GROMACS .gro file of C-alpha atoms in nm:
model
  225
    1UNK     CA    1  -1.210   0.654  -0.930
    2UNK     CA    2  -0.846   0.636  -0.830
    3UNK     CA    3  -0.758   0.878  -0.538
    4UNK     CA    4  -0.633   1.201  -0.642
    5UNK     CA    5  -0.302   1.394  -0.504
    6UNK     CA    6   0.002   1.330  -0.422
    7UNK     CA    7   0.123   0.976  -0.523
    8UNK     CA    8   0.464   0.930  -0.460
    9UNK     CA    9   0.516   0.927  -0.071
   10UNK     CA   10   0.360   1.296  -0.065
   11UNK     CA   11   0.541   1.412  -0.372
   12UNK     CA   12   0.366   1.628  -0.603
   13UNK     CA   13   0.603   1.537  -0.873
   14UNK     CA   14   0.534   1.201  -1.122
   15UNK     CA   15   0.756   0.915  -1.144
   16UNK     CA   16   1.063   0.944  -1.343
   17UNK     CA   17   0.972   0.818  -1.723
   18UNK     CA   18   1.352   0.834  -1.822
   19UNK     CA   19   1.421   0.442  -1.751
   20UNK     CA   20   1.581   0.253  -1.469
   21UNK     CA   21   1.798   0.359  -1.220
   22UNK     CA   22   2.132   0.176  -1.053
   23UNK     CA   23   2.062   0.069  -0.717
   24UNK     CA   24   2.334   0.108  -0.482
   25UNK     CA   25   2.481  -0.198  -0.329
   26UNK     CA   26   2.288  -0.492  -0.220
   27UNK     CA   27   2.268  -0.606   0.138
   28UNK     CA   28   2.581  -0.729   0.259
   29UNK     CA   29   2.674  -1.105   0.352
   30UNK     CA   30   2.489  -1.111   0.684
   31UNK     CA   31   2.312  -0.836   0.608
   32UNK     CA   32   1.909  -0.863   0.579
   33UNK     CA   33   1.711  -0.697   0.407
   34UNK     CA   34   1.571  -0.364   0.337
   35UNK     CA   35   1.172  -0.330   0.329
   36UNK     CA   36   1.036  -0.018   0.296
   37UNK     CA   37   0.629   0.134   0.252
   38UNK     CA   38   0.577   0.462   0.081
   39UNK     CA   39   0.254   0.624   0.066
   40UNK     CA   40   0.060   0.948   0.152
   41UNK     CA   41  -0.204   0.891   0.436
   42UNK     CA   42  -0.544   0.994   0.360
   43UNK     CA   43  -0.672   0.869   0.693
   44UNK     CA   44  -0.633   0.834   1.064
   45UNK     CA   45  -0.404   0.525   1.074
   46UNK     CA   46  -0.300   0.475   0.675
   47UNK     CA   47  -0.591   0.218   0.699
   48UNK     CA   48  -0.668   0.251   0.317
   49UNK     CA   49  -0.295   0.214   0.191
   50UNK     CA   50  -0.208  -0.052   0.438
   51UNK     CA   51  -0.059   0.067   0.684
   52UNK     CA   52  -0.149  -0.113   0.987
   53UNK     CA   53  -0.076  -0.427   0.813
   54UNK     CA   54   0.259  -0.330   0.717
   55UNK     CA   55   0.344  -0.268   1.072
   56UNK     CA   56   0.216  -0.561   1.155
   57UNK     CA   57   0.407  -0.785   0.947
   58UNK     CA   58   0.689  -0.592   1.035
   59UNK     CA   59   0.655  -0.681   1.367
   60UNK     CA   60   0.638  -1.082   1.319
   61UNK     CA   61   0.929  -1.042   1.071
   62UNK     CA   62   1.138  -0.865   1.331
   63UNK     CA   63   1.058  -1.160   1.576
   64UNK     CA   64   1.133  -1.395   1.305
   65UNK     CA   65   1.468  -1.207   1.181
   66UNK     CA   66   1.742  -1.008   1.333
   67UNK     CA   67   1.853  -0.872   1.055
   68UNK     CA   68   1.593  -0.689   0.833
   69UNK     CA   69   1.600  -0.351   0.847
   70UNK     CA   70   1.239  -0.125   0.806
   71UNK     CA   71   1.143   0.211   0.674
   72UNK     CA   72   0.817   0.421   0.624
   73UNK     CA   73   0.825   0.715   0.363
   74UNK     CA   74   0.527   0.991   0.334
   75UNK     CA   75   0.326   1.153   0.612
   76UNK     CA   76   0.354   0.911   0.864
   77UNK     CA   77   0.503   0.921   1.172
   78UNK     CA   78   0.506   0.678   1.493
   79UNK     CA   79   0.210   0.838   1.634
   80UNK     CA   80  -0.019   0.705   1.389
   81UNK     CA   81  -0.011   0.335   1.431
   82UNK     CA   82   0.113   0.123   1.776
   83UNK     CA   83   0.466   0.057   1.728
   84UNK     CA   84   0.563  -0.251   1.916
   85UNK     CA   85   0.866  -0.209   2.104
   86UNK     CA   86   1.079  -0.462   1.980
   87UNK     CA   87   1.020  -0.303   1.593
   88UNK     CA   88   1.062   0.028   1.680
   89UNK     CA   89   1.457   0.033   1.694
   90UNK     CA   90   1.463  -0.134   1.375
   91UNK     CA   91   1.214   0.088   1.169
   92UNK     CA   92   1.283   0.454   1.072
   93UNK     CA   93   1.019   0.710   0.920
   94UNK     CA   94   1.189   0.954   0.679
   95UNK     CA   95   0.915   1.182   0.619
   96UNK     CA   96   0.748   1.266   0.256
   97UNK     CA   97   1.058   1.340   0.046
   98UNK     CA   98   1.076   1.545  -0.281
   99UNK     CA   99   1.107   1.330  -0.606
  100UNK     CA  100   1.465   1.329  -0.617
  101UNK     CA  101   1.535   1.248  -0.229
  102UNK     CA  102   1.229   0.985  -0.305
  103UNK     CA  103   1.442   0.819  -0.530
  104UNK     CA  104   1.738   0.810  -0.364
  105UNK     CA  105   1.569   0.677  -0.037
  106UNK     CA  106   1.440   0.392  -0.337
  107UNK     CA  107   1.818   0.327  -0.441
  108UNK     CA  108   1.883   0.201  -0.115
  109UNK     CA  109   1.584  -0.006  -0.042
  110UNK     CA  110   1.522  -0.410  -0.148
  111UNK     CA  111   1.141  -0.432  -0.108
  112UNK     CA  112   0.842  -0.214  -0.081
  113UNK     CA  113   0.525  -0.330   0.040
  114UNK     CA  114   0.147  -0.188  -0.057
  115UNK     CA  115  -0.135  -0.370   0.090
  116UNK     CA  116  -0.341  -0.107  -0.034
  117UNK     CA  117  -0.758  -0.160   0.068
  118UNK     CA  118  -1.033  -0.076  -0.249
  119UNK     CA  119  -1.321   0.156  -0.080
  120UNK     CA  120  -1.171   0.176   0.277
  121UNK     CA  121  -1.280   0.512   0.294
  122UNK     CA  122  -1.604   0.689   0.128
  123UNK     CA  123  -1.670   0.291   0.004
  124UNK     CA  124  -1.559   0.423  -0.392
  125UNK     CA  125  -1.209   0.539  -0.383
  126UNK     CA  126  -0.934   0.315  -0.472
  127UNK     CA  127  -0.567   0.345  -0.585
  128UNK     CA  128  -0.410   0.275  -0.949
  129UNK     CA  129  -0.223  -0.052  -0.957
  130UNK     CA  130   0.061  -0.062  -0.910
  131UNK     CA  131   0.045   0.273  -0.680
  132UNK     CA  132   0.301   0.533  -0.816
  133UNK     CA  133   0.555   0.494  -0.521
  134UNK     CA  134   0.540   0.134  -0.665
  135UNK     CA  135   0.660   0.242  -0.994
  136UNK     CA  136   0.897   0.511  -0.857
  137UNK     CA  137   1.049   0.203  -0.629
  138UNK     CA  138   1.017  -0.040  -0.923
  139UNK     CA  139   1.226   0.224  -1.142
  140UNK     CA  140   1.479   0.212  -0.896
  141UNK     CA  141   1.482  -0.219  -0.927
  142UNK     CA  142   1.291  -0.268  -0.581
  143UNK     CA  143   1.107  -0.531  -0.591
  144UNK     CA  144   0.705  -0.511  -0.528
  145UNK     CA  145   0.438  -0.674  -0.286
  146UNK     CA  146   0.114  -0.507  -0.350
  147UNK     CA  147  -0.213  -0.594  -0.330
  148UNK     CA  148  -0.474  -0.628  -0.641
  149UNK     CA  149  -0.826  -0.641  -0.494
  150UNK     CA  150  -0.969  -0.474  -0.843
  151UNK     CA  151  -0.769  -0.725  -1.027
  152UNK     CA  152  -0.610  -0.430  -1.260
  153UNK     CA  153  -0.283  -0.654  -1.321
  154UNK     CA  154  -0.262  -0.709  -1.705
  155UNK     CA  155   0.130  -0.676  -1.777
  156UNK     CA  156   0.374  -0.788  -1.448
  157UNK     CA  157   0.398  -1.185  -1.441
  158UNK     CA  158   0.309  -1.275  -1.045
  159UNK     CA  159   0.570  -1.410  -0.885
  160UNK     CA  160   0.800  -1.352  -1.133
  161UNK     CA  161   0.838  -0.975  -1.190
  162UNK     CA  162   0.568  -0.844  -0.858
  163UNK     CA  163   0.409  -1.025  -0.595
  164UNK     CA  164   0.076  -0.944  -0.581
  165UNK     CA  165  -0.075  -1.056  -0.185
  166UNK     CA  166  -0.395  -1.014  -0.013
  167UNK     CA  167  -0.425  -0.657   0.189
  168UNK     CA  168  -0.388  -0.864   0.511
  169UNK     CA  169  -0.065  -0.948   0.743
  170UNK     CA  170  -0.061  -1.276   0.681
  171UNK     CA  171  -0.029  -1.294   0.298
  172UNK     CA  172   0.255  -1.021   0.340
  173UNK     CA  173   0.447  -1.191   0.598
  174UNK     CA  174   0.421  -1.517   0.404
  175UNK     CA  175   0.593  -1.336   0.105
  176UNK     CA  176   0.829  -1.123   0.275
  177UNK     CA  177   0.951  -1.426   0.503
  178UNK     CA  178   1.009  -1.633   0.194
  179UNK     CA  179   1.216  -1.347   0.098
  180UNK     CA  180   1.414  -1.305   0.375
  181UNK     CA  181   1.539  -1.669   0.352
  182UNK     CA  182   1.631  -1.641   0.007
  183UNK     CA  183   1.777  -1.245  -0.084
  184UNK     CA  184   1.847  -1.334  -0.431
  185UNK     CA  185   1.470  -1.386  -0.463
  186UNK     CA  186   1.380  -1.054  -0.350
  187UNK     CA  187   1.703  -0.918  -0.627
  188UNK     CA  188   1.590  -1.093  -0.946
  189UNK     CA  189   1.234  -1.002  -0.861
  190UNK     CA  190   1.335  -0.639  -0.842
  191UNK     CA  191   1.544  -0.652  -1.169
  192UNK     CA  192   1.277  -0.842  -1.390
  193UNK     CA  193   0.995  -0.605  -1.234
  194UNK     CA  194   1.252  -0.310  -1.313
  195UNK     CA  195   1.263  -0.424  -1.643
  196UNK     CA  196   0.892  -0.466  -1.696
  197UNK     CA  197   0.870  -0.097  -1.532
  198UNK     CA  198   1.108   0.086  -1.775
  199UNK     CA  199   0.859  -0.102  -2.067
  200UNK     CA  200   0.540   0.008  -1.944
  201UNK     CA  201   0.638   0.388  -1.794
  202UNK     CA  202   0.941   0.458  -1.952
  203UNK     CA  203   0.986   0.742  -2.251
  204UNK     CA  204   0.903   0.498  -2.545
  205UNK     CA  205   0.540   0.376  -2.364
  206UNK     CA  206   0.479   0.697  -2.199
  207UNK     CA  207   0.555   1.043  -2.352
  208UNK     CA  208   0.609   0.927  -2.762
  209UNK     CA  209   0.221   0.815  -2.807
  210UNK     CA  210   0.072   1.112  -2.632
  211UNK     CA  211   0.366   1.333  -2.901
  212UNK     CA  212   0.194   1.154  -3.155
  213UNK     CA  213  -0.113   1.235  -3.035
  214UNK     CA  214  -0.083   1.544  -2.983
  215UNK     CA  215   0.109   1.628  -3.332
  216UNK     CA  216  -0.229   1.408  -3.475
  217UNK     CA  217  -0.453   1.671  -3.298
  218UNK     CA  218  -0.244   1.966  -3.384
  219UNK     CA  219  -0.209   1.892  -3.764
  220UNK     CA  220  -0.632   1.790  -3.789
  221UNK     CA  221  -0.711   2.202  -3.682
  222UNK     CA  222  -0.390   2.354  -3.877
  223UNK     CA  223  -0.160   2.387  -3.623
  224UNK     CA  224   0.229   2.317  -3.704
  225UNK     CA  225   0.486   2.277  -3.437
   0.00000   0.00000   0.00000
């Protein structure tokens, strides 16, 4: 079953359903970009969402790039994983963060990355694709690298509107590196997987079915509302 609890970056709170969100500003000219992980930690090390392999790739990109910027949202701090020196000026930890401070961290972020592992800890647990500080990110046109062990995928296009990687370094620094050569990449991913977000959890897909359920229900046992 998919983990229970908080699933926004330690937010009790569920991803906005309204629709999309303006992003602030893009990187700069000569500006790199901004990649992000959100997630709560279950587990000595994040193992199961990823973690170590984020910081990992981090790491090679930093070698590789002077100009990308990291950040790690939820209940992580830089005790819980080695933090190679030359990363650790370049990566900041922001803590979990209410919905609305989640969101605005989103609104200034370019990529998020969730390498998430199925069964990493009790051998039965797994998270939802895509995880729901995916969608909260997505909402706010950040574009997605996540893993799919379970293959759950059935409505974003790969490589088009997500990129969907193995839960290992190497397939994320092979995507993220691409995107740090080419920015506009990582932008029209994030605005075509923002688009495909709003369709699948916005107000329409989301909340009017389960009203019409509901209203269904309520009418079958003489209930008006």
């Amino acid at each position: 079953m998919p983990r229970p609890g908080p699933g926004v970056a330690g937010s009790r709170h569920q991803p906005g359903l309204s629709g999309g969100r303006c992003r602030q500003a893009p990187p700069a000219a000569g500006e790199g970009l901004r990649i992000c992980f959100a997630a709560y930690r279950y587990d000595a090390g994040g193992r199961s969402k990823g973690y170590p392999e984020f910081i990992a790739a981090a790491s090679e990109l930093a070698r590789r790039h002077g100009n990308l910027r990291f950040a790690v949202a939820g209940n992580f701090s830089a005790s819980d994983w080695p933090i190679p020196d030359h990363l650790a000026p370049r990566l900041s930890f922001v803590g979990p963060l209410p919905t609305q401070e989640l969101r605005q961290f989103f609104l200034g972020q370019d990529v998020i990355v969730a390498p998430t592992m199925r069964f990493a800890l009790t051998g039965t647990e797994f998270d939802g694709f895509p995880t729901g500080s995916c969608v909260e990110a997505s909402l706010c046109g950040v574009a997605i690298i996540c893993s799919d062990e379970l293959r759950q995928n059935r409505h974003y296009e790969d490589g088009e509107e997500i990129m969907i990687c193995e839960p290992e370094a190497a397939s994320v620094i092979g995507f993220l590196d691409d995107l740090a050569r080419h920015p506009d990449r990582a932008l029209r991913l994030g605005r075509r997987g923002q688009l495909r977000t709003i369709k699948l959890y916005g107000t329409a897909a989301q909340l009017l079915p389960r009203t019409r359920l509901l209203r269904n229900l309520a009418d079958n046992v003489g209930i008006r509302f």
